Coordinates of C-alpha atoms in Angstrom, one line a residue:
M273 CA -15.2 7.9 28.8
D274 CA -17.6 11.4 28.2
F275 CA -17.9 13.6 25.5
K276 CA -15.2 16.6 26.5
T277 CA -12.6 13.6 26.7
F278 CA -13.6 12.7 23.3
L279 CA -12.4 16.1 21.6
E280 CA -9.4 17.0 24.2
N281 CA -7.9 13.8 21.9
F282 CA -9.5 14.4 18.6
D283 CA -6.9 16.6 17.6
A284 CA -4.3 13.8 18.7
I285 CA -6.0 11.1 16.6
V286 CA -6.6 12.8 13.6
E287 CA -2.0 13.5 13.1
A288 CA -1.3 10.0 13.8
P289 CA -0.8 8.4 9.9
G290 CA -3.9 7.5 8.9
G291 CA -5.1 9.1 11.8
I292 CA -8.3 9.9 10.4
P293 CA -9.5 6.4 9.2
K294 CA -8.9 5.4 13.3
L295 CA -11.1 8.3 13.8
R296 CA -13.8 7.2 12.2
S297 CA -13.6 3.5 12.8
L298 CA -13.5 4.4 16.8
I299 CA -16.9 7.1 16.4
L300 CA -18.8 3.7 15.2
D301 CA -17.5 1.9 18.0
L302 CA -18.1 4.2 20.1
A303 CA -21.8 4.4 19.0
V304 CA -22.6 2.0 19.7
R305 CA -21.1 0.6 22.6
G306 CA -23.3 3.7 24.4
K307 CA -20.0 6.1 24.6
L308 CA -21.0 8.4 22.5
V309 CA -24.1 10.5 23.9
P310 CA -25.5 11.1 27.4
Q311 CA -28.3 7.9 28.5
N312 CA -31.5 9.8 29.2
P313 CA -33.4 7.8 32.0
E314 CA -36.5 9.2 30.7
D315 CA -36.2 7.4 27.2
K316 CA -38.6 4.3 26.8
P317 CA -36.3 1.4 27.0
A318 CA -35.4 -0.6 23.8
S319 CA -37.9 -3.2 25.2
V320 CA -40.8 -1.0 24.1
L321 CA -39.0 -0.7 21.4
V322 CA -38.3 -4.8 20.4
E323 CA -42.3 -5.6 21.3
K324 CA -43.3 -2.9 18.7
I325 CA -40.8 -3.8 15.8
R326 CA -42.7 -7.7 16.7
F327 CA -46.1 -6.1 16.6
K328 CA -45.0 -3.9 12.9
K329 CA -43.9 -7.5 11.5
E330 CA -46.7 -9.4 12.8
Q331 CA -49.2 -6.8 11.4
L332 CA -47.2 -7.4 7.7
I333 CA -46.9 -11.2 7.9
K334 CA -51.4 -10.9 8.5
E335 CA -51.2 -8.4 5.6
K336 CA -48.7 -10.5 3.8
K337 CA -46.6 -8.5 3.1
I338 CA -44.1 -10.1 4.2
R339 CA -43.6 -14.1 5.3
Q340 CA -43.3 -15.9 8.1
S341 CA -39.2 -16.2 9.3
D342 CA -37.5 -18.7 12.0
S343 CA -37.4 -17.6 15.3
L344 CA -34.3 -16.8 16.6
P345 CA -32.8 -17.7 19.6
P346 CA -31.9 -15.4 22.6
V347 CA -28.6 -13.7 21.9
E348 CA -25.9 -15.8 24.5
L349 CA -23.7 -13.8 27.5
K350 CA -20.9 -15.4 25.2
E351 CA -21.9 -13.5 22.3
M352 CA -22.8 -10.0 24.3
S353 CA -19.4 -8.4 23.0
H354 CA -19.9 -5.5 25.7
E355 CA -22.1 -4.6 28.9
L356 CA -25.0 -2.4 27.7
P357 CA -25.6 0.8 29.6
N358 CA -29.2 0.9 31.3
G359 CA -32.4 0.6 29.1
W360 CA -30.4 -1.1 26.1
K361 CA -31.6 -4.1 25.0
W362 CA -29.2 -7.7 23.1
I363 CA -31.3 -8.6 20.4
R364 CA -30.8 -10.8 17.0
F365 CA -30.2 -8.8 13.7
G366 CA -33.5 -10.6 12.6
D367 CA -35.7 -9.6 15.2
A368 CA -34.9 -6.0 14.9
T369 CA -35.5 -5.6 11.2
I370 CA -37.9 -6.1 7.7
C371 CA -36.2 -8.3 5.6
R372 CA -37.5 -7.3 2.2
D373 CA -35.1 -9.3 -0.2
G374 CA -38.1 -10.8 -1.8
E375 CA -39.2 -7.6 -3.9
R376 CA -35.7 -7.6 -5.0
I377 CA -35.3 -8.0 -9.0
P378 CA -31.7 -8.6 -10.8
L379 CA -31.3 -7.2 -14.2
S380 CA -28.3 -7.9 -16.0
R381 CA -26.1 -5.4 -18.0
E382 CA -28.0 -6.0 -21.4
Q383 CA -30.8 -5.6 -19.9
R384 CA -30.5 -2.3 -18.3
T385 CA -28.6 -1.0 -21.2
L386 CA -31.9 -0.9 -22.8
R387 CA -33.6 0.1 -20.3
Q388 CA -31.3 2.8 -19.3
G389 CA -33.7 6.1 -17.2
E390 CA -33.5 8.5 -15.0
Y391 CA -33.6 6.1 -11.5
D392 CA -30.4 4.9 -9.4
Y393 CA -30.4 1.3 -9.8
Y394 CA -28.5 -0.3 -6.6
G395 CA -26.2 -2.9 -6.5
A396 CA -23.5 -4.6 -3.5
S397 CA -21.4 -1.0 -3.0
G398 CA -24.3 1.3 -4.2
V399 CA -25.0 2.6 -7.1
I400 CA -24.2 1.3 -9.9
D401 CA -27.0 2.7 -12.9
K402 CA -30.0 4.3 -13.8
I403 CA -32.1 2.4 -15.0
D404 CA -36.1 3.8 -16.7
D405 CA -38.4 1.8 -13.6
Y406 CA -38.2 1.9 -10.0
L407 CA -38.9 -1.0 -6.9
F408 CA -38.8 1.2 -4.2
D409 CA -40.1 4.5 -3.0
E410 CA -39.1 5.0 0.3
P411 CA -36.2 5.1 3.1
L412 CA -34.7 1.6 3.5
L413 CA -31.3 -0.7 4.6
L414 CA -29.3 -1.3 1.8
I415 CA -26.2 -4.0 3.5
G416 CA -23.7 -5.4 0.0
E417 CA -24.7 -9.4 0.3
D418 CA -21.8 -10.0 -1.5
G419 CA -17.9 -9.0 -3.1
A420 CA -14.7 -8.6 -1.5
N421 CA -15.7 -5.2 0.2
L422 CA -17.7 -7.3 2.8
V423 CA -13.7 -8.2 3.8
N424 CA -11.9 -4.8 3.0
R425 CA -14.5 -2.3 3.7
S426 CA -12.8 0.1 0.9
T427 CA -16.5 1.6 1.2
P428 CA -19.3 1.1 3.7
I429 CA -21.0 -2.1 3.6
A430 CA -24.4 -0.3 4.8
F431 CA -26.8 2.2 3.6
I432 CA -29.3 4.2 2.6
A433 CA -31.5 4.1 0.0
S434 CA -34.1 6.6 -0.9
G435 CA -36.0 8.4 -3.0
K436 CA -37.5 5.9 -6.2
Y437 CA -35.0 3.3 -7.0
W438 CA -34.2 -0.2 -8.0
V439 CA -32.0 -2.8 -5.8
N440 CA -30.3 -6.6 -7.8
N441 CA -29.4 -9.3 -5.5
H442 CA -26.5 -8.5 -4.4
A443 CA -27.9 -5.9 -1.1
H444 CA -29.7 -7.3 1.2
V445 CA -32.9 -4.3 1.9
L446 CA -34.2 -4.0 5.4
D447 CA -37.7 -1.7 6.9
S448 CA -37.6 -1.9 10.2
L449 CA -40.0 0.4 12.5
S450 CA -38.9 4.8 11.2
V451 CA -35.7 5.5 9.6
D452 CA -34.6 6.1 13.0
C453 CA -34.1 2.8 13.2
L454 CA -32.2 2.3 9.7
R455 CA -29.8 5.0 10.5
Y456 CA -29.0 3.3 13.8
F457 CA -28.6 -0.5 12.6
E458 CA -26.2 1.4 9.1
V459 CA -24.0 2.5 11.8
F460 CA -23.9 -0.5 13.6
I461 CA -23.0 -2.6 10.4
N462 CA -21.0 -0.4 9.4
A463 CA -19.0 -0.2 12.8
I464 CA -19.1 -4.5 13.6
D465 CA -16.7 -7.0 12.1
L466 CA -18.4 -9.0 9.9
K467 CA -16.4 -11.6 9.3
P468 CA -17.4 -14.1 11.5
Y469 CA -21.0 -13.8 9.3
I470 CA -18.7 -14.4 6.0
T471 CA -18.8 -17.6 3.9
G472 CA -17.0 -18.2 1.0
T473 CA -12.9 -16.2 0.1
A474 CA -13.2 -16.0 -3.3
Q475 CA -16.7 -14.9 -3.5
P476 CA -17.1 -13.6 -0.4
K477 CA -20.9 -13.7 0.9
M478 CA -23.5 -12.8 4.2
N479 CA -26.5 -14.4 3.0
Q480 CA -29.9 -13.9 4.6
A481 CA -29.8 -16.3 8.0
K482 CA -25.9 -15.3 9.0
M483 CA -26.9 -11.7 8.7
N484 CA -29.5 -12.1 11.2
S485 CA -28.1 -13.6 13.4
I486 CA -25.9 -11.0 14.7
P487 CA -26.3 -9.7 17.8
V488 CA -27.0 -6.4 18.0
P489 CA -27.1 -4.0 21.2
L490 CA -30.3 -1.8 20.3
P491 CA -30.6 1.3 22.2
P492 CA -33.6 2.9 23.3
L493 CA -35.4 4.7 20.1
A494 CA -35.1 8.5 21.5
E495 CA -31.1 7.6 22.4
Q496 CA -30.5 6.1 18.7
K497 CA -31.7 9.2 17.3
R498 CA -29.5 11.3 19.3
I499 CA -26.3 9.1 18.6
V500 CA -26.8 8.8 15.0
E501 CA -27.0 12.7 15.2
K502 CA -23.8 12.5 16.7
V503 CA -22.4 10.7 14.9
D504 CA -23.2 12.4 11.8
E505 CA -21.9 15.3 13.5
L506 CA -18.5 14.1 14.1
M507 CA -17.9 12.4 10.7
A508 CA -18.5 16.2 9.3
L509 CA -15.8 17.3 11.1
C510 CA -13.7 14.3 10.3
D511 CA -14.3 15.5 5.9
R512 CA -13.0 18.8 7.1
Y513 CA -10.0 17.3 8.9
E514 CA -9.5 15.3 5.9
A515 CA -10.0 18.3 3.7
A516 CA -7.2 20.8 4.9
Q517 CA -5.0 17.6 5.3
Q518 CA -5.5 16.8 1.3
T519 CA -4.9 21.0 0.7
R520 CA -1.8 20.7 3.2
D521 CA -0.8 18.0 1.7
N522 CA -1.1 19.7 -1.6
L523 CA 0.6 22.6 -0.4
R524 CA 3.5 20.8 0.6
Q525 CA 4.1 18.5 -2.3
K526 CA 4.2 21.8 -4.5
L527 CA 6.6 23.7 -2.6
R528 CA 8.4 19.8 -2.5
G529 CA 8.7 20.1 -5.8
S530 CA 9.8 23.5 -5.7
A531 CA 13.1 22.8 -3.4
I532 CA 13.6 19.6 -6.0
A533 CA 13.7 20.9 -9.0
S534 CA 15.7 23.9 -7.0
L535 CA 18.7 21.3 -6.8
M536 CA 18.3 20.6 -10.1
N537 CA 18.6 23.5 -11.5
A538 CA 21.3 24.8 -9.5
E539 CA 23.8 26.1 -12.5
T540 CA 26.9 27.0 -9.3
D541 CA 28.7 25.1 -6.7
E542 CA 27.0 27.6 -4.2
E543 CA 23.8 27.2 -5.7
L544 CA 23.2 23.8 -5.9
D545 CA 25.1 23.6 -1.6
A546 CA 22.0 26.4 -0.9
A547 CA 19.1 24.1 -2.4
W548 CA 20.5 20.7 -0.2
A549 CA 20.5 23.4 2.7
F550 CA 17.2 23.9 2.0
V551 CA 15.8 21.0 2.0
R552 CA 18.1 19.8 5.4
D553 CA 17.0 22.5 7.5
N554 CA 13.4 22.4 5.9
W555 CA 12.0 19.6 5.0
H556 CA 9.4 18.7 8.1
N557 CA 8.0 21.1 6.1
L558 CA 7.9 20.3 3.2
S559 CA 6.8 16.8 3.6
Q560 CA 5.2 14.3 6.6
H561 CA 5.4 11.5 5.2
P562 CA 9.0 9.4 5.0
E563 CA 8.4 7.6 1.8
D564 CA 8.8 11.4 1.0
V565 CA 12.4 10.8 0.9
N566 CA 13.0 8.5 -1.4
G567 CA 12.5 11.3 -4.5
L568 CA 14.8 13.4 -2.8
R569 CA 17.4 9.9 -3.1
Q570 CA 16.4 9.4 -7.0
S571 CA 17.3 13.5 -6.9
A572 CA 20.6 12.7 -5.7
L573 CA 20.9 9.9 -7.9
K574 CA 19.9 11.8 -11.5
L575 CA 22.1 14.4 -10.9
A576 CA 25.1 12.1 -9.7
F577 CA 24.6 10.6 -13.2
Q578 CA 24.7 13.8 -14.5
G579 CA 27.9 14.5 -13.3
R580 CA 27.0 18.0 -11.1
L581 CA 27.2 16.9 -7.6
T582 CA 31.6 17.1 -7.7
Q583 CA 34.1 19.0 -10.4
Q584 CA 34.9 17.7 -13.8
S585 CA 38.2 16.8 -14.0
T586 CA 41.2 16.1 -17.2
E587 CA 42.4 13.1 -15.3
T588 CA 43.4 10.6 -16.8
P589 CA 43.0 7.8 -18.1
S590 CA 40.1 9.2 -20.0
A591 CA 36.8 7.1 -19.6
S592 CA 37.2 6.4 -23.5
E593 CA 40.7 5.7 -22.8
L594 CA 39.1 2.8 -19.9
L595 CA 36.9 1.4 -22.3
K596 CA 39.4 1.9 -25.1
A597 CA 41.1 -0.8 -22.1
I598 CA 38.3 -2.5 -21.3
Q599 CA 38.1 -3.2 -25.1
Q600 CA 41.8 -4.1 -26.3
E601 CA 41.2 -6.9 -23.0
Q602 CA 37.8 -8.5 -24.9
E603 CA 39.9 -9.1 -28.2
E604 CA 42.4 -10.9 -26.7
P605 CA 42.5 -14.2 -28.2
V606 CA 40.0 -16.9 -26.5
T607 CA 42.1 -19.2 -23.8
K608 CA 41.0 -21.4 -21.0
K609 CA 42.4 -19.3 -18.8
N610 CA 40.4 -16.4 -20.2
S611 CA 37.2 -18.2 -22.4
R612 CA 34.7 -15.8 -21.8
R613 CA 32.4 -15.0 -25.1
K614 CA 33.3 -12.0 -27.3
N615 CA 31.0 -9.0 -26.7
L616 CA 28.9 -8.2 -29.9
L617 CA 28.2 -4.5 -29.0
N618 CA 31.1 -1.3 -29.5
P619 CA 31.9 0.1 -25.6
L620 CA 32.3 2.8 -27.2
I621 CA 29.5 3.4 -29.4
C622 CA 26.6 3.6 -27.3
P623 CA 23.5 5.6 -28.1
S624 CA 22.9 8.4 -24.4
I625 CA 20.3 8.5 -23.4
F626 CA 21.0 12.6 -21.7
D627 CA 24.2 14.8 -22.1
I628 CA 26.8 14.1 -19.7
P629 CA 30.0 15.7 -19.2
Q630 CA 32.7 16.4 -21.6
S631 CA 35.5 13.7 -20.3
W632 CA 32.6 10.5 -19.7
E633 CA 31.3 8.5 -21.7
W634 CA 27.9 6.4 -22.1
T635 CA 28.7 2.1 -22.4
Y636 CA 26.8 -0.2 -21.6
L637 CA 26.9 -2.1 -18.3
D638 CA 28.0 -5.9 -19.9
F639 CA 31.7 -4.1 -20.7
V640 CA 32.2 -2.6 -16.9
C641 CA 31.2 -6.2 -15.1
E642 CA 33.5 -9.1 -15.2
Q643 CA 30.2 -11.5 -15.4
I644 CA 26.8 -11.0 -15.2
G645 CA 24.6 -14.7 -14.2
D646 CA 22.5 -16.0 -12.3
I647 CA 22.1 -19.4 -11.0
D648 CA 20.2 -23.1 -12.7
H649 CA 16.5 -21.7 -12.8
K650 CA 15.4 -25.1 -11.4
M651 CA 14.5 -24.2 -8.1
P652 CA 16.3 -26.6 -5.7
Q653 CA 14.5 -28.6 -2.6
A654 CA 15.1 -26.2 0.9
V655 CA 17.3 -28.4 4.5
K656 CA 16.5 -27.2 8.2
Q657 CA 20.1 -26.3 7.6
G658 CA 23.2 -25.7 4.9
V659 CA 24.0 -22.9 2.4
P660 CA 21.8 -20.0 3.1
F661 CA 20.1 -19.4 -1.0
L662 CA 18.6 -16.2 -0.8
S663 CA 15.9 -14.6 -2.5
A664 CA 14.4 -10.5 -3.9
K665 CA 12.5 -11.4 -0.2
D666 CA 15.7 -10.9 1.3
L667 CA 17.2 -7.8 -0.4
K668 CA 16.2 -5.0 2.9
D669 CA 15.3 -1.7 2.4
D670 CA 18.1 0.0 4.6
G671 CA 20.3 -1.8 0.9
T672 CA 21.7 -4.4 3.3
L673 CA 21.1 -8.4 2.4
D674 CA 19.0 -10.3 4.9
F675 CA 20.5 -13.1 6.5
S676 CA 18.5 -12.9 9.4
A677 CA 15.8 -16.3 8.2
P678 CA 16.9 -17.1 4.2
K679 CA 16.3 -20.5 3.6
Y680 CA 18.6 -23.1 3.1
I681 CA 20.1 -25.9 0.7
S682 CA 21.8 -28.3 0.7
E683 CA 25.6 -28.4 0.0
E684 CA 25.3 -30.8 -3.1
D685 CA 22.6 -28.6 -3.8
Y686 CA 24.8 -25.3 -4.1
E687 CA 28.0 -26.6 -5.8
R688 CA 25.5 -28.1 -8.5
L689 CA 23.9 -24.6 -8.9
S690 CA 26.7 -22.5 -8.3
R691 CA 29.4 -24.2 -11.5
K692 CA 27.9 -20.7 -13.4
I693 CA 28.8 -18.0 -10.5
K694 CA 29.5 -18.0 -6.7
P695 CA 28.8 -15.4 -4.8
R696 CA 31.5 -13.0 -3.3
K697 CA 32.9 -10.1 -1.6
G698 CA 32.6 -7.1 -3.8
D699 CA 29.9 -8.5 -5.2
I700 CA 26.0 -6.8 -6.3
V701 CA 22.7 -9.3 -5.6
Y702 CA 20.5 -7.3 -8.3
S703 CA 16.5 -8.5 -8.2
R704 CA 15.0 -9.0 -11.7
I705 CA 11.5 -10.6 -10.5
G706 CA 8.7 -9.5 -8.8
A707 CA 7.6 -6.8 -6.9
K708 CA 11.6 -5.4 -6.0
L709 CA 12.3 -5.3 -9.8
G710 CA 16.1 -3.0 -9.9
K711 CA 16.7 -4.1 -6.6
A712 CA 21.0 -3.4 -6.6
R713 CA 22.9 -4.6 -2.9
L714 CA 26.3 -5.1 -2.1
V715 CA 28.0 -8.4 -1.1
E716 CA 29.8 -6.0 2.1
V717 CA 30.6 -9.6 4.1
D718 CA 32.4 -13.2 2.9
T719 CA 30.2 -15.4 3.5
T720 CA 29.2 -18.0 1.5
F721 CA 25.5 -18.3 0.3
L722 CA 24.1 -18.3 -3.3
I723 CA 21.0 -16.2 -4.9
S724 CA 17.8 -18.1 -6.3
Y725 CA 16.9 -17.3 -9.8
S726 CA 14.4 -14.1 -8.7
C727 CA 18.1 -13.0 -8.9
C728 CA 21.0 -12.2 -10.4
L729 CA 25.3 -11.6 -9.3
I730 CA 26.9 -9.0 -11.3
R731 CA 30.4 -8.6 -10.6
P732 CA 32.1 -5.6 -11.9
K733 CA 35.7 -5.6 -13.5
Y734 CA 37.0 -3.0 -10.6
Q735 CA 40.0 -2.1 -12.3
F736 CA 37.9 -0.3 -14.4
I737 CA 34.8 0.6 -12.6
N738 CA 33.9 2.1 -8.9
V739 CA 31.6 -1.7 -7.8
R740 CA 30.0 1.4 -5.0
Y741 CA 29.0 3.9 -8.1
L742 CA 27.9 0.6 -10.2
R743 CA 25.7 -0.1 -7.3
Y744 CA 24.1 3.4 -7.2
F745 CA 23.7 3.1 -10.3
L746 CA 22.1 -0.2 -10.3
D747 CA 19.7 1.2 -7.9
S748 CA 18.5 4.7 -9.4
K749 CA 15.5 5.6 -11.6
L750 CA 17.3 5.8 -14.4
A751 CA 18.8 1.9 -14.4
L752 CA 15.2 1.2 -13.5
E753 CA 13.5 2.8 -16.2
Q754 CA 16.0 0.9 -18.3
A755 CA 14.2 -2.4 -16.4
I756 CA 10.6 -1.2 -16.8
S757 CA 11.4 -1.1 -20.6
S758 CA 12.6 -4.7 -21.0
T759 CA 11.0 -6.9 -19.0
Q760 CA 9.3 -9.5 -20.5
S761 CA 6.0 -10.8 -18.9
I762 CA 3.1 -9.0 -18.8
G763 CA 1.2 -10.5 -15.2
V764 CA 5.2 -10.8 -12.5
P765 CA 7.5 -8.6 -13.9
D766 CA 10.3 -10.9 -15.2
L767 CA 14.4 -9.3 -16.4
G768 CA 16.2 -11.1 -19.0
L769 CA 19.7 -11.3 -18.5
G770 CA 20.8 -10.2 -21.7
A771 CA 18.4 -6.9 -21.3
I772 CA 20.5 -6.2 -17.9
K773 CA 24.0 -6.6 -19.7
Q774 CA 22.6 -3.8 -22.5
Y775 CA 21.5 -1.7 -19.9
K776 CA 23.1 2.2 -20.5
I777 CA 25.8 3.5 -17.9
P778 CA 27.7 7.4 -17.6
Y779 CA 31.1 6.2 -17.3
P780 CA 33.3 8.6 -15.4
P781 CA 36.7 8.5 -15.2
L782 CA 38.1 6.2 -12.6
G783 CA 38.9 9.8 -10.2
E784 CA 35.6 10.8 -10.5
Q785 CA 33.3 7.8 -9.5
K786 CA 35.0 8.0 -6.1
R787 CA 34.5 11.5 -5.6
I788 CA 30.6 11.1 -6.9
V789 CA 30.7 8.0 -4.7
A790 CA 32.1 10.0 -1.9
K791 CA 29.4 12.9 -2.8
V792 CA 26.6 10.7 -3.1
D793 CA 27.2 8.7 0.8
E794 CA 26.9 12.6 2.5
L795 CA 23.8 13.3 0.4
M796 CA 22.2 9.3 1.1
Q797 CA 23.7 9.8 5.2
L798 CA 21.3 12.9 4.8
C799 CA 17.9 11.0 3.1
N800 CA 18.4 8.4 6.0
Q801 CA 18.8 11.2 8.9
L802 CA 15.3 12.4 7.5
E803 CA 13.6 9.5 6.8
A804 CA 14.3 8.6 10.5
S805 CA 13.7 12.1 11.9
L806 CA 10.3 11.5 10.0
R807 CA 9.9 7.7 11.4
Q808 CA 10.3 9.0 15.0
S809 CA 7.8 11.9 14.7
Q810 CA 5.5 9.2 12.7
Q811 CA 5.9 6.8 15.3
R812 CA 5.1 9.6 18.6
A813 CA 2.3 10.5 17.0
E814 CA 0.9 7.1 16.6
S815 CA 1.8 5.7 20.0
F816 CA 0.0 8.4 20.8
A817 CA -3.2 7.9 19.3
A818 CA -3.1 4.9 20.5
S819 CA -2.8 5.8 24.3
A820 CA -5.5 7.6 23.5
I821 CA -7.9 5.2 21.8
S822 CA -7.0 3.5 24.1
H823 CA -8.2 5.4 26.8
L824 CA -11.6 6.5 25.1
T825 CA -12.4 2.7 24.7
I826 CA -12.0 2.4 28.5

């Protein structure tokens, strides 16, 4: 791979999802494998540099500035991850650097509070404070010794500290033959996977011995300088691309917000149709991220529940007449056939959240549902074969229930746990705990299964409410906001059945519910098409970028 080939593929990688982080990683990888800059046969080989480093360390030991360290074994063939260019040499990190960890002094937060000043105080990931004194007055390489950043790499592990500064015991302090050497080691440490040299999981740590054992592909000193200069140049180019991308994303966000505002502010059917047509024809200019389509979906649902997607009519029975019929049904004497406890809330006296058409009513979810229930909260034993036992994780993002890989429970557990409510076709599974809180999925198949405590089952009064209208409501931001405000846990969200029953729902006449569902179906299909198109574009870009990266790393 030559530099011309690299530049030819630069744009392809940048434009892929997550392309710039991938490109930064690729630059570092190519740098430490000798593929970023050409070799110069006139450079003094790395073996000369190794001898100079060894001589400098011996001198410092004689002067008692550093202590004698244990000798390190030569790098074995199985540790050499790739073939080196001419003039390079494999060496242990401890043999290529001079450790100055003994000069570090940690200070507690309380101590630093009393010693505030002008000098940088470094920790594992960079400057964390300012104090009144310094320990070092020269450029040195700092490498994080512990912390989660060793694994997740949210910030660089290795970085150069310069000027006058203090270092605590959470960062290794390293010197070498020159600043050019240190800069190359900075590139190298940030390029490689450090997991093999990290101990601990709760508190990851890379101790001195592990760090010193790392095999380093060492270039000639002159080439190290060229490598670092090229890395700096390309990283600056990545910075410019990243800034340009952010500018474009900000512009798209503003345009997308304006387009959605046009939808929400449309006052006539013609204006609404025109706004949707603009979104449909220009979405690729408004967004490059499939997840942005969710905002469009929620806008469609908001319009639906405001009564602005369909024309109003004076059809009968009206919403208020339907609610009165429900109320009359609720007030029938309790018998064995009708044993459901009477509701305590009046279906016709429900606070409004926003204005709705005159022919609609606000009511409580419980009044338009036959049952809202869950199973016994005791978790049953899983078995290899039996009745599918679905949980919130089985609510797929495409709006369906996933029966492909469920847990199973025994027939006995199914009969015991389903005494209160058994799922059937036309019911709604609604997640009430955890990250998928507030997801509604319609049971579209007539099959035997059960849901865990992480979900509840909602069975509508089919003669009073369109089940698909109800499902759209439960999947809307309107319902989610009510769910979030009613969760009972600070940690994992946990929504009680009582709170769900008291959701406030805009309730249109039955005929209008049907027309709303038809219109929302149409708009959701449009959203699905937009999302699929964006995903296809992303996949093409990712595939092209992966091919380019594979070609560059050969």
